[in-house]
Every structure is written in C-alpha cells, then in structure tokens.
mmCIF file of C-alpha atoms and ligand atoms in Angstrom:
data_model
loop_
_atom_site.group_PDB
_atom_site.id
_atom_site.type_symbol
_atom_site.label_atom_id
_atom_site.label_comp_id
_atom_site.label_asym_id
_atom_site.label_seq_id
_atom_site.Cartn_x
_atom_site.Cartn_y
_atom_site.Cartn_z
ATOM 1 C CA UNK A 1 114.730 102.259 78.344
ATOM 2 C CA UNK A 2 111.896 102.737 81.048
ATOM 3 C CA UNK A 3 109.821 105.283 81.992
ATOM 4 C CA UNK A 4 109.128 107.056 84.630
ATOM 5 C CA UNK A 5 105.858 106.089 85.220
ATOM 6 C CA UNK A 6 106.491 102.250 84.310
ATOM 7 C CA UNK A 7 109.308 102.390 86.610
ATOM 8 C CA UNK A 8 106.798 103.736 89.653
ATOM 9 C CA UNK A 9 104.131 100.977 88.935
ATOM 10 C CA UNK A 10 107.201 98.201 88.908
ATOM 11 C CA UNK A 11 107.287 99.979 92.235
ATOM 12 C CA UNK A 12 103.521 99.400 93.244
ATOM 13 C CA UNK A 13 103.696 102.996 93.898
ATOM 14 C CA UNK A 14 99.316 104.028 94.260
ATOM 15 C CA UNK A 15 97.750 105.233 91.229
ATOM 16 C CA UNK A 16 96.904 108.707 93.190
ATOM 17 C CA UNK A 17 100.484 109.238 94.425
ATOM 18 C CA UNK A 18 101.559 108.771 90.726
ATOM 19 C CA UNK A 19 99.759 111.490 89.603
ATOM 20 C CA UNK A 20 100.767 114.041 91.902
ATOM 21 C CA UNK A 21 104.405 113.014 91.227
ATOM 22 C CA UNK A 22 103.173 113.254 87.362
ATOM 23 C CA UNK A 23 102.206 117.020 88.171
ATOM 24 C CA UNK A 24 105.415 117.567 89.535
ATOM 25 C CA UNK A 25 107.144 116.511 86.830
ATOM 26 C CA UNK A 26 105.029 118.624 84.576
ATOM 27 C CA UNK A 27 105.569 121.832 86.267
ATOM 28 C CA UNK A 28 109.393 120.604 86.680
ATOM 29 C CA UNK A 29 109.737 120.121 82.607
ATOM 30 C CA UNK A 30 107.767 124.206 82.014
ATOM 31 C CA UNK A 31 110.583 125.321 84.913
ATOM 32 C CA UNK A 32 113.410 123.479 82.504
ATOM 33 C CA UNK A 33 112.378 124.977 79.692
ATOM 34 C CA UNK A 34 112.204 128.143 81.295
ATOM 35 C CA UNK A 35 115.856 127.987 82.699
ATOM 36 C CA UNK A 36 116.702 126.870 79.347
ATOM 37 C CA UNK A 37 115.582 130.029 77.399
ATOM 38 C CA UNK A 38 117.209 132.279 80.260
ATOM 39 C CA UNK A 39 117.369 136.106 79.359
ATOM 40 C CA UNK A 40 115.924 134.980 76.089
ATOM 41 C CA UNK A 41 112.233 134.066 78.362
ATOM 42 C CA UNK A 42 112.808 137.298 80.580
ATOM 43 C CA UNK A 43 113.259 134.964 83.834
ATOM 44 C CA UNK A 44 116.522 136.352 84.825
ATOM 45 C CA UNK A 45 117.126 139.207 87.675
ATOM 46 C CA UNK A 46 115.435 139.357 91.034
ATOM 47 C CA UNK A 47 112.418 140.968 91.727
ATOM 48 C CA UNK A 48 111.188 143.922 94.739
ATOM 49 C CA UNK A 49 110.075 141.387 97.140
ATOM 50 C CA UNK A 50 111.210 139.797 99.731
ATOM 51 C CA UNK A 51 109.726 135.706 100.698
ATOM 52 C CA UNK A 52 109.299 134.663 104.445
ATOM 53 C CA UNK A 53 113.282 133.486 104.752
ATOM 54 C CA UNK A 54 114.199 137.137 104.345
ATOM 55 C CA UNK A 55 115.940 136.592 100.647
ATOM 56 C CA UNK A 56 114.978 138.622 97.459
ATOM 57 C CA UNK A 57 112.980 136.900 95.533
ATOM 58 C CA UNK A 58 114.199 135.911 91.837
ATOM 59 C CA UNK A 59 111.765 135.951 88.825
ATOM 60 C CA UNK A 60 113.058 132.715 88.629
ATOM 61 C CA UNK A 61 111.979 131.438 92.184
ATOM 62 C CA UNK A 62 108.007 133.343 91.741
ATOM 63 C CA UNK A 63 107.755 131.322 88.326
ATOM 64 C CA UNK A 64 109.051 128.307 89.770
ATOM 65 C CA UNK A 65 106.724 128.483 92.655
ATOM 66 C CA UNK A 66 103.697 129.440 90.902
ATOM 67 C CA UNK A 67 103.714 126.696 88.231
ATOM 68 C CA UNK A 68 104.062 124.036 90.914
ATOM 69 C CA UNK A 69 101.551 125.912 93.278
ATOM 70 C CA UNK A 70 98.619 126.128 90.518
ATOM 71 C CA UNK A 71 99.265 122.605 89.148
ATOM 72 C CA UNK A 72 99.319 120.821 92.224
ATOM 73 C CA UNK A 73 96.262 122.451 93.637
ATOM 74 C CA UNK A 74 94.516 121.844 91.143
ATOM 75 C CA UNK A 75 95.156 117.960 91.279
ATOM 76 C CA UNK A 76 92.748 116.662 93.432
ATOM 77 C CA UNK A 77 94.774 114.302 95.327
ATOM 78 C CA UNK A 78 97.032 117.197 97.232
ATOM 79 C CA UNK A 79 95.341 118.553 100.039
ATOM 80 C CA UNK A 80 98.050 121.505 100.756
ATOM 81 C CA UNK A 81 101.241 122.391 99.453
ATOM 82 C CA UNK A 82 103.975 123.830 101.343
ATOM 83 C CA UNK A 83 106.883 126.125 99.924
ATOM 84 C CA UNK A 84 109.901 128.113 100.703
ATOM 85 C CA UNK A 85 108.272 130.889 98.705
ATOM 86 C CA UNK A 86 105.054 130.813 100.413
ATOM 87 C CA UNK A 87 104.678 132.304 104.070
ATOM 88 C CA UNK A 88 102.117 129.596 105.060
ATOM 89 C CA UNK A 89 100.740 126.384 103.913
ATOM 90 C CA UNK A 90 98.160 126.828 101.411
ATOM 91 C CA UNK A 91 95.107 124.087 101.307
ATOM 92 C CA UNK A 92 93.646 122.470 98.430
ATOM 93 C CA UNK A 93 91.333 119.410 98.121
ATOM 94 C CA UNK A 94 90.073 118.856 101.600
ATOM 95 C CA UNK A 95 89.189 114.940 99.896
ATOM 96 C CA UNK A 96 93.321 114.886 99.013
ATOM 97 C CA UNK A 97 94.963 111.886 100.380
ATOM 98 C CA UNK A 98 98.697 114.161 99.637
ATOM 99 C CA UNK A 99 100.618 116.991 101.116
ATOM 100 C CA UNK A 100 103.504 118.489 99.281
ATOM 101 C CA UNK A 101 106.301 120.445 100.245
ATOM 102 C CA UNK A 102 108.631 122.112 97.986
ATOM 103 C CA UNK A 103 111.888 124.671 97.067
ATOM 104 C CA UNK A 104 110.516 125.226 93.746
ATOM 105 C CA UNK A 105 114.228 126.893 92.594
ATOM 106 C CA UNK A 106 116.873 125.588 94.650
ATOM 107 C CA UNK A 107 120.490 127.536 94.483
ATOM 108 C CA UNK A 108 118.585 130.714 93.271
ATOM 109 C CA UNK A 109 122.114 132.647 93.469
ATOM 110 C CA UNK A 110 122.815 130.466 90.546
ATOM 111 C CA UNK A 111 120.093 131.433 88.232
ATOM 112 C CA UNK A 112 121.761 134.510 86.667
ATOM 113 C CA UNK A 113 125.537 133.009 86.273
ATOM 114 C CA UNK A 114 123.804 129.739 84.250
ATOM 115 C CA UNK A 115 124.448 127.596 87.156
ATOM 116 C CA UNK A 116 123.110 124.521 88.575
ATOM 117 C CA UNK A 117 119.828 124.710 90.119
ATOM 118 C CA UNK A 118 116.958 122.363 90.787
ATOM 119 C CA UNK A 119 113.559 122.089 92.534
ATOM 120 C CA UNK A 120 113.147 119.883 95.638
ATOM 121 C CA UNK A 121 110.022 117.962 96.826
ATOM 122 C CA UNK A 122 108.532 115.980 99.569
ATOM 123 C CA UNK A 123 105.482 114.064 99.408
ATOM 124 C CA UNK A 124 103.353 112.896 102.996
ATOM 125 C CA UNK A 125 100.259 111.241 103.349
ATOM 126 C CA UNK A 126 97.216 113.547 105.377
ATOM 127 C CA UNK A 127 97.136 112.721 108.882
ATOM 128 C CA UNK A 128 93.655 111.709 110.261
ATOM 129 C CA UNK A 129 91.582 114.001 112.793
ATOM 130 C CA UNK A 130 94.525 116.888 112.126
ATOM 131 C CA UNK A 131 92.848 120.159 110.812
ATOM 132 C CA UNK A 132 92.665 120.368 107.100
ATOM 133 C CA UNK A 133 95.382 122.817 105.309
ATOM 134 C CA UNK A 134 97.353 123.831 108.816
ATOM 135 C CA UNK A 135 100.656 123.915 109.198
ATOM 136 C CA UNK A 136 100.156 120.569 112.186
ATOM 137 C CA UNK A 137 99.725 118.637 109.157
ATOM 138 C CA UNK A 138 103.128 119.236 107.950
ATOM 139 C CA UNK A 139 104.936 118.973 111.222
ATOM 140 C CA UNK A 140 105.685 114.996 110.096
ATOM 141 C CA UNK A 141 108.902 113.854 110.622
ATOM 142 C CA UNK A 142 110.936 113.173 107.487
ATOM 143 C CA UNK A 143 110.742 109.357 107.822
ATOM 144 C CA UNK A 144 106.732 109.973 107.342
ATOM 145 C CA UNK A 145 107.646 110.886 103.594
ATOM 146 C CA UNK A 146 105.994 108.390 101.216
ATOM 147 C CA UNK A 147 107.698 110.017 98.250
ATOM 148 C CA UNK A 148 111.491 112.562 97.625
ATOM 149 C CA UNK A 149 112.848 114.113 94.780
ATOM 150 C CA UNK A 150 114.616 116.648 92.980
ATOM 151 C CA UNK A 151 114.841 117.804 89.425
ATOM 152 C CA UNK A 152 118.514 119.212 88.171
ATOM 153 C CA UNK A 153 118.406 122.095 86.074
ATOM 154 C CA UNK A 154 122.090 121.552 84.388
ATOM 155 C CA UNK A 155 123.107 120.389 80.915
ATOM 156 C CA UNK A 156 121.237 117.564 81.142
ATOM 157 C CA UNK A 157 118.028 117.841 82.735
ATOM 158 C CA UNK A 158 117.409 115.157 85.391
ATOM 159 C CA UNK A 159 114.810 113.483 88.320
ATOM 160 C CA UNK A 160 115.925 112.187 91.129
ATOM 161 C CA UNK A 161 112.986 110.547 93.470
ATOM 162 C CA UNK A 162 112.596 107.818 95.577
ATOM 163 C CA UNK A 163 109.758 106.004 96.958
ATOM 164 C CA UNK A 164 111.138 103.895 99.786
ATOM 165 C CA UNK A 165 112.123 101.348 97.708
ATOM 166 C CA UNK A 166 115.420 102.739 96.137
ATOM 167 C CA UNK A 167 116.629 105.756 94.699
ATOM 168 C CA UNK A 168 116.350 106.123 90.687
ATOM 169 C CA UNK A 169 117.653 108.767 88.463
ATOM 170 C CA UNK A 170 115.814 109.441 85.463
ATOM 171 C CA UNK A 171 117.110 112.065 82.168
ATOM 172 C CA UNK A 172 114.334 114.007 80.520
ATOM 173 C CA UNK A 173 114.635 113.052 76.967
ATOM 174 C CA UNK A 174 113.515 116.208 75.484
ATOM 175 C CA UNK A 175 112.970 114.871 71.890
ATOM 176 C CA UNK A 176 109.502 112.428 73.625
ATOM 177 C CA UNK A 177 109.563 114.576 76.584
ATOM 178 C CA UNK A 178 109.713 111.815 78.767
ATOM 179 C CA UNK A 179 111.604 110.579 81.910
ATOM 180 C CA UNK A 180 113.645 108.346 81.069
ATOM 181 C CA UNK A 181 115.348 105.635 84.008
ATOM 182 C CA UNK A 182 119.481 105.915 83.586
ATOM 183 C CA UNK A 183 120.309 104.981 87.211
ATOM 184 C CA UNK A 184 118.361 102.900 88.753
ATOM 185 C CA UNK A 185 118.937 101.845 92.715
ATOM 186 C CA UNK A 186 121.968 104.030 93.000
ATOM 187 C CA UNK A 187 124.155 103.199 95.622
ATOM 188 C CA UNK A 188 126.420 106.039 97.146
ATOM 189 C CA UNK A 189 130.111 104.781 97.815
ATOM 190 C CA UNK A 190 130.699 104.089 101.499
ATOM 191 C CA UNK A 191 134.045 106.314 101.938
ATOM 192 C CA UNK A 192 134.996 109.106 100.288
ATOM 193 C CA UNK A 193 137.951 112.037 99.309
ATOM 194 C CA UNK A 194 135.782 114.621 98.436
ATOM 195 C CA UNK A 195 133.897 117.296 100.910
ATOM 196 C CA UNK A 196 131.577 120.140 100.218
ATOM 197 C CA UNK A 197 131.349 122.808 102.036
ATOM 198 C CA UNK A 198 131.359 126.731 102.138
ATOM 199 C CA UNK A 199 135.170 127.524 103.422
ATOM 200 C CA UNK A 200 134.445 131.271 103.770
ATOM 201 C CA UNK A 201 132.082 130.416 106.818
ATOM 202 C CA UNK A 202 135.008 128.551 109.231
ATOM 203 C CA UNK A 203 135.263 131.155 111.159
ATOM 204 C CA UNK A 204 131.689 130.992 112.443
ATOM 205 C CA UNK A 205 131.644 127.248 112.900
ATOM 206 C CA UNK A 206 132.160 125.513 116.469
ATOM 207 C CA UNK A 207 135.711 124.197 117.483
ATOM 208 C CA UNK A 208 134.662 120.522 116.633
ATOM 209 C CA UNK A 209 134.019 121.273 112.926
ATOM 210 C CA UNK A 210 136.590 123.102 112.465
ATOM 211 C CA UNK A 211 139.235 120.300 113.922
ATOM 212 C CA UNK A 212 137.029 117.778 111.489
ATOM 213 C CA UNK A 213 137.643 120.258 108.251
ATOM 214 C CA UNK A 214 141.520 120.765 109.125
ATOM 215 C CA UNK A 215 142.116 117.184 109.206
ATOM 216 C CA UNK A 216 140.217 117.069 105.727
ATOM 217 C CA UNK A 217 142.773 119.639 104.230
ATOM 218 C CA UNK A 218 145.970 118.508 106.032
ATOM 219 C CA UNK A 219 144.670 115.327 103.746
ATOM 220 C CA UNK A 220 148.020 112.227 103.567
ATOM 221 C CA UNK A 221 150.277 114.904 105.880
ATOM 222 C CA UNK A 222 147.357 114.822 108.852
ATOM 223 C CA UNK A 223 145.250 112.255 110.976
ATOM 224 C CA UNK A 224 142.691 111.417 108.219
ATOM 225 C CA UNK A 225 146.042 109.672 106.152
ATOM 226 C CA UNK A 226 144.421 110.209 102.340
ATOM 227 C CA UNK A 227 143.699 113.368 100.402
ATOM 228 C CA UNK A 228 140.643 114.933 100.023
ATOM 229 C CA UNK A 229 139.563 117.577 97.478
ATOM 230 C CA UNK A 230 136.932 119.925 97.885
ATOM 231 C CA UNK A 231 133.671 121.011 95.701
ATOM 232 C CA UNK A 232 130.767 123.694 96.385
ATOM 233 C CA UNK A 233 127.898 124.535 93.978
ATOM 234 C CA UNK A 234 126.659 126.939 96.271
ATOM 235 C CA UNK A 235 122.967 124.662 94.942
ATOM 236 C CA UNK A 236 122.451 121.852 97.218
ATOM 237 C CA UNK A 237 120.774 119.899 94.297
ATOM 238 C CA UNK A 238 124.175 120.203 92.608
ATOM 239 C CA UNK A 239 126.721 119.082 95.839
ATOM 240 C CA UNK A 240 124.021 116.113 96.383
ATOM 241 C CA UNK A 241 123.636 115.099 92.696
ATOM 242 C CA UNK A 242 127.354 114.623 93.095
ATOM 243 C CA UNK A 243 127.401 113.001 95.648
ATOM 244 C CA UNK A 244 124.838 110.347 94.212
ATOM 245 C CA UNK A 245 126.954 110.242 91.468
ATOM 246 C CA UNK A 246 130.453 109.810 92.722
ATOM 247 C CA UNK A 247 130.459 109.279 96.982
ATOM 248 C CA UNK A 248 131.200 112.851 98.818
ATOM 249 C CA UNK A 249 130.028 113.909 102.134
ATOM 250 C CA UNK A 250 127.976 117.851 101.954
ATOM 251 C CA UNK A 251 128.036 119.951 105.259
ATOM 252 C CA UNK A 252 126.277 122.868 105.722
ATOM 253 C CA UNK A 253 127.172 122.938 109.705
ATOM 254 C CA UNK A 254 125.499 125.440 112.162
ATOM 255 C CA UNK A 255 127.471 128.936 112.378
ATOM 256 C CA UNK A 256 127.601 131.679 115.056
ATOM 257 C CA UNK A 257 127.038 134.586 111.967
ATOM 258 C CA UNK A 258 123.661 135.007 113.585
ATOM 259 C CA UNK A 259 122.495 133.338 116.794
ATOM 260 C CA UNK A 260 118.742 133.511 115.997
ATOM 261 C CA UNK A 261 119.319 131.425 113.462
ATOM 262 C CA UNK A 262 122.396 129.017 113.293
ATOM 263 C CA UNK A 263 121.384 126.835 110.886
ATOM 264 C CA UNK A 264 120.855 126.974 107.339
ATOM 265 C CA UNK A 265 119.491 124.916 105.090
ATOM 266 C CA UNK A 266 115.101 124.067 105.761
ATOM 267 C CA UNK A 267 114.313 121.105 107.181
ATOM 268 C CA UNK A 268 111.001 120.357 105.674
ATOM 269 C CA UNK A 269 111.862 120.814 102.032
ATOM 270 C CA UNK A 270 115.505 120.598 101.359
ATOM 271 C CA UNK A 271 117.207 118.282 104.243
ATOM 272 C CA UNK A 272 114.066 115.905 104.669
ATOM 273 C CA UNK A 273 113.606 115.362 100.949
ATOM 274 C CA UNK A 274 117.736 115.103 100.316
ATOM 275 C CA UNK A 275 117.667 112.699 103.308
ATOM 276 C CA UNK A 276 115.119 110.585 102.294
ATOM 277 C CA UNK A 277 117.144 110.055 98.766
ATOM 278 C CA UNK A 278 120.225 109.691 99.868
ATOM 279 C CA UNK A 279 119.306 107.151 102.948
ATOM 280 C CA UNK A 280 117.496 104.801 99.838
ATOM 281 C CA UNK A 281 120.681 105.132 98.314
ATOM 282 C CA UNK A 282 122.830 103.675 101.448
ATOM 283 C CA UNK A 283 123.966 106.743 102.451
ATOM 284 C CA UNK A 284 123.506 108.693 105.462
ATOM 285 C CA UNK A 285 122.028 111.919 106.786
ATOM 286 C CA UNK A 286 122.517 113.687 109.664
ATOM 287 C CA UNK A 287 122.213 116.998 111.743
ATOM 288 C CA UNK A 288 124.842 117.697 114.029
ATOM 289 C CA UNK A 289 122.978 115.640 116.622
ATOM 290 C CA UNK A 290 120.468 113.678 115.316
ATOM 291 C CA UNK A 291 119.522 111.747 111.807
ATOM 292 C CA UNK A 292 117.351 113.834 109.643
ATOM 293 C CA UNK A 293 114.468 111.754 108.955
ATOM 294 C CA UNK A 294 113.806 111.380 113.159
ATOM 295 C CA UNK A 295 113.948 115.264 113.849
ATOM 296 C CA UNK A 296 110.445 116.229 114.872
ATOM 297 C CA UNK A 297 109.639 119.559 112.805
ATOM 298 C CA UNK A 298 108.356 122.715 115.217
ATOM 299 C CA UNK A 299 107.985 125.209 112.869
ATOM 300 C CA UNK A 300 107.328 125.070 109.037
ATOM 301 C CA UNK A 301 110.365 126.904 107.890
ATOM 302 C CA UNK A 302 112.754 125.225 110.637
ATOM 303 C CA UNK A 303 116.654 125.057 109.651
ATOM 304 C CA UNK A 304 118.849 122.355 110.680
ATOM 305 C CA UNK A 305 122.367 121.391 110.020
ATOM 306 C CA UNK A 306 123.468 119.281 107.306
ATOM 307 C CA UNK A 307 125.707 116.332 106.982
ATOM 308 C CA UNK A 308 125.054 113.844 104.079
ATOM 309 C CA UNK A 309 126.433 111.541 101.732
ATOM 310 C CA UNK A 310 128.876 108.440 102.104
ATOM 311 C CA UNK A 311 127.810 106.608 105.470
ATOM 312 C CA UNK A 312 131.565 105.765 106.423
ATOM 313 C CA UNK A 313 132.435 109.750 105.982
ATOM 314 C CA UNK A 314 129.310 111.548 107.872
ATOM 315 C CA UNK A 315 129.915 108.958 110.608
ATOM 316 C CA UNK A 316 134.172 110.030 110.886
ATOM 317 C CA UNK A 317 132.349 113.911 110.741
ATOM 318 C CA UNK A 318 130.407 113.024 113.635
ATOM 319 C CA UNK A 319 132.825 111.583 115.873
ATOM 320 C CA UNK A 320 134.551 114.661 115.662
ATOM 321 C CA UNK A 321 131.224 116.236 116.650
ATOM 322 C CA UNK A 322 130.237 114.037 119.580
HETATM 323 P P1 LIG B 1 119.702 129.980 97.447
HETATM 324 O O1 LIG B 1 118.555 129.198 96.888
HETATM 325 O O2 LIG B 1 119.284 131.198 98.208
HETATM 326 O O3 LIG B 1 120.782 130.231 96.456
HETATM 327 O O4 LIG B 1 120.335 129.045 98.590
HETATM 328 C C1 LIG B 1 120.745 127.767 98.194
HETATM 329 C C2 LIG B 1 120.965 126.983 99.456
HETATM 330 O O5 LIG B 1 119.801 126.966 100.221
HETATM 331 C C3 LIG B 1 121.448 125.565 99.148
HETATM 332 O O6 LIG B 1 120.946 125.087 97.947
HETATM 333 C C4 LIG B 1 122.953 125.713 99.094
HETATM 334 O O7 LIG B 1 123.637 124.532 99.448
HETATM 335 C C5 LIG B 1 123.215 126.823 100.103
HETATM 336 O O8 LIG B 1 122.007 127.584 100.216
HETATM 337 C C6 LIG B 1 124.315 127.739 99.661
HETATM 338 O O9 LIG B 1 124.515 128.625 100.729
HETATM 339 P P2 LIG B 1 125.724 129.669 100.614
HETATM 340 O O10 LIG B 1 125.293 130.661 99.568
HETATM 341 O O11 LIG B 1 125.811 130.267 102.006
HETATM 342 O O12 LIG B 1 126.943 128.928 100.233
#
C-alpha cells in the first residue's frame, strides 16, 4: 500500500510543503495517541479558561493546540500559524514560504463522551510585500489554499488532505506508524438521502431553510418524492468524513439565536479547509450565498454558513434559498 509521503511526491507536491504537512501529521499522531489513552493520559475535562470564540477551553483543545503550535513553528518553512485557540496569528520563520491555519480539536463537546473528533488544517503560500506574521496575510480566500486536511480521531485513526489534485484518505497504521493511502481520489455521490443538521436549532433558522428541511422530512409523502434520513455528530470532521464516505449534504445554516453572530462554524479553518476537500472530491460547498472557497475573509475568526457535500443536493438546498 502507499504512503503518505510517496503518495504527495506522485503528486509533485514541493519538498518544503511536504514537510510542513509531515509536521502536521506528527503532532496529529501525539494528539491520537492522546485521545486514545483518554482519562487514562489525564486529557479529559475542561479547563478555567476561556479561548477568543467565547467557549471553555478543554485540556483536550490546549494540548491539541500546543503540540501543533510548537512543532510547526519550529519548522522553518511556516511563517505563522493561525488557530481557533489562539487570539491572534502568531509568526514564525520570517524566511517561511507557509502559513497554517488550524482547529487543532474539532467537536471538543465530544472529547469526554469518546466521540468523534478531529483536527482541521489549511495550508497558504506567504503573500509578497504583506507584513510578516499579521493577520492581512491570512485574509486569503479559500481557493488560495495550496494544501486541506483533517485527521479523524475515531476507531480508526484517519487523514484526509488534498492538494488540488484530488482528495485521498489515508489510515494510520499504528503497528509502522505510518499513513497509509485506502481511498484514493474519492469521489462524493452526486445525490443523496441523508442530511445533517442540528434539528433543535429550526426555530432560529430563516423561513427558506426551514421550507428546504420540511420537505427533507415529509421525505416520499412531500415535494422532494424519496426519503431521507438524518445524522449529526455534533464534530464536523465526523458529518464530513461521512459524507466523503457515503454522499450526504451537512448544513450548519445561519440562526437568529444571536444577531451579532448568525453564523457558526469559522471560515478560515473549518469551512475553507472542508471546502477545499470536498470540492477535489466533486462535491460542492457553499454559504448561503456564495461558494466557500470565493468568500473574501474580513476578520480572522469570521463565521459563515455551511452547506456541503453531494453537488446535486447543496444545489436543491439552495434553490430553496435563492
Ligand atoms: P466544538 O468544537 O465546540 O464541539 O464545536 C464543533 C463545531 O464547531 C463543529 O465541529 C460541529 O459541526 C458544530 O460545532 C456542532 O455545533 P452544535 O454543538 O451547535 O451542534
């Protein structure tokens, strides 16, 4: 079976990109481990504090982001990471050719029920003439990625990443320790009879949605004419690893619950990254307006609204919408 890393170079992915995706995968297979031992390594619980989105912080999530924040500044090729856990962007090389931007624990309400949970990344080139380490350098739009990915945390421990040229899973074979390719150019099923979505938020959504989710549940008796079943992880690693796996379309639609912030999931490291993946995969991705990967970011820790997986699906979702 291949290899990661052969698997990148039959990609003529550069030798410097390759190692910072090597570093993530390093920190990813400590964070596995880490998971795996639960209780038993002390990671469980949450801790005092509080990160920049206004959520408790779980041991779990400081771990997570402090493995991947030490080893990637110390690889030379990343100039600055970027994480949910971190109120700013925080340089590193000023020679690096790399920015990354990361959840390091993804679904962190899942960490103490053994749930699924994953880390998310994004990988952009520097820009030229932008200052060095500020947040401008990030404010790429997610079709600048050069690399996406996201490790899942769950029985099997897997990486999912793309390049641009496909979308590849890969299971960590823990006997060698290496990546190993068991999906290679996965191709999401155009149409679908499976949503994900969080039901106890309909209230709070706009009329539109709502009429589009009714007609999923009225199923063969309603205008859609098939039945649909329904799935939530409450991880979005877990709802999109699905949907890889099996077609589905994941919505996590703006809500009135608070009107400074109607949206969400972040744009810069969980919808860019899942976009990225799921587009190389012939899916789609979507906002309620726009596709993902065009949406010019404003602010580091921006939210948008989410609707991904098979193309056919988000495209009936947003005629209801439009
Ligand atoms: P946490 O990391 O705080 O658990 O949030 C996970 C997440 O950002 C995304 O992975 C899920 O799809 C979504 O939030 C779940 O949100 P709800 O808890 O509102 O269902």
């Amino acid at each position: 079976m291949k290899n990661l890393f052969s698997v990148l170079r039959s990609d003529d992915v550069a030798d410097d990109l390759v190692r910072v995706i090597e570093t993530i995968v390093d920190a990813s297979k400590e964070i596995a481990f880490l998971v795996r031992q639960g209780a038993l390594a002390g990671v469980l619980g949450s801790t005092q504090d509080e990160n920049i989105q206004g959520e408790t912080q779980k041991q779990l999530d400081v771990i997570s982001n402090q493995l991947l924040k030490d080893l990637l500044l110390a690889n030379s090729a990343v100039a600055a990471i970027a994480s949910e856990e971190e109120d700013t962007v925080v340089a590193g090389n000023a020679a690096g050719k790399y920015l990354v931007a990361f959840d390091p624990l993804d679904g962190s309400s899942n960490i103490d029920i053994n749930g699924q949970i994953g880390t998310i990344f994004s990988i952009y080139r520097v820009l030229d003439g932008i200052a060095h380490g500020s947040e401008e350098q990030f404010k790429q739009k997610g079709a600048q990625q050069v690399c996406a990915g996201y490790e899942l945390y769950g029985p099997s421990t897997l990486l999912v990443i793309t390049t641009g040229k496909g979308t590849h899973c890969f299971t960590l074979d823990s006997t060698q320790g290496n990546f190993l390719l068991t999906a290679g150019h996965i191709r999401i099923a155009q149409d679908t009879q499976e949503f994900a979505i969080n039901m106890s938020n309909a209230r709070f959504w706009n009329d539109n949605m709502r009429s589009y989710i009714d007609d999923l549940i009225l199923g063969e008796t309603g205008a859609r004419g098939k039945r649909y079943n329904m799935r939530w992880n409450a991880a979005m690693v877990g709802d999109v690893h699905r949907v890889m796996t099996r077609g589905g379309i994941f919505l996590y639609p703006s809500d009135n619950r608070n009107a400074k912030q109607p949206a969400k999931l972040r744009l810069l490291y969980e919808a860019n990254p899942m976009a990225m993946l799921i587009e190389n995969a012939g899916g789609k991705a979507c906002s309620e307006t726009q596709r993902i990967l065009d949406i010019q970011p404003t602010q580091l820790h921006e939210r948008v609204a989410v609707i991904l997986g098979s193309a056919n699906e988000v495209s009936e979702c947003l005629g209801y919408l439009q």
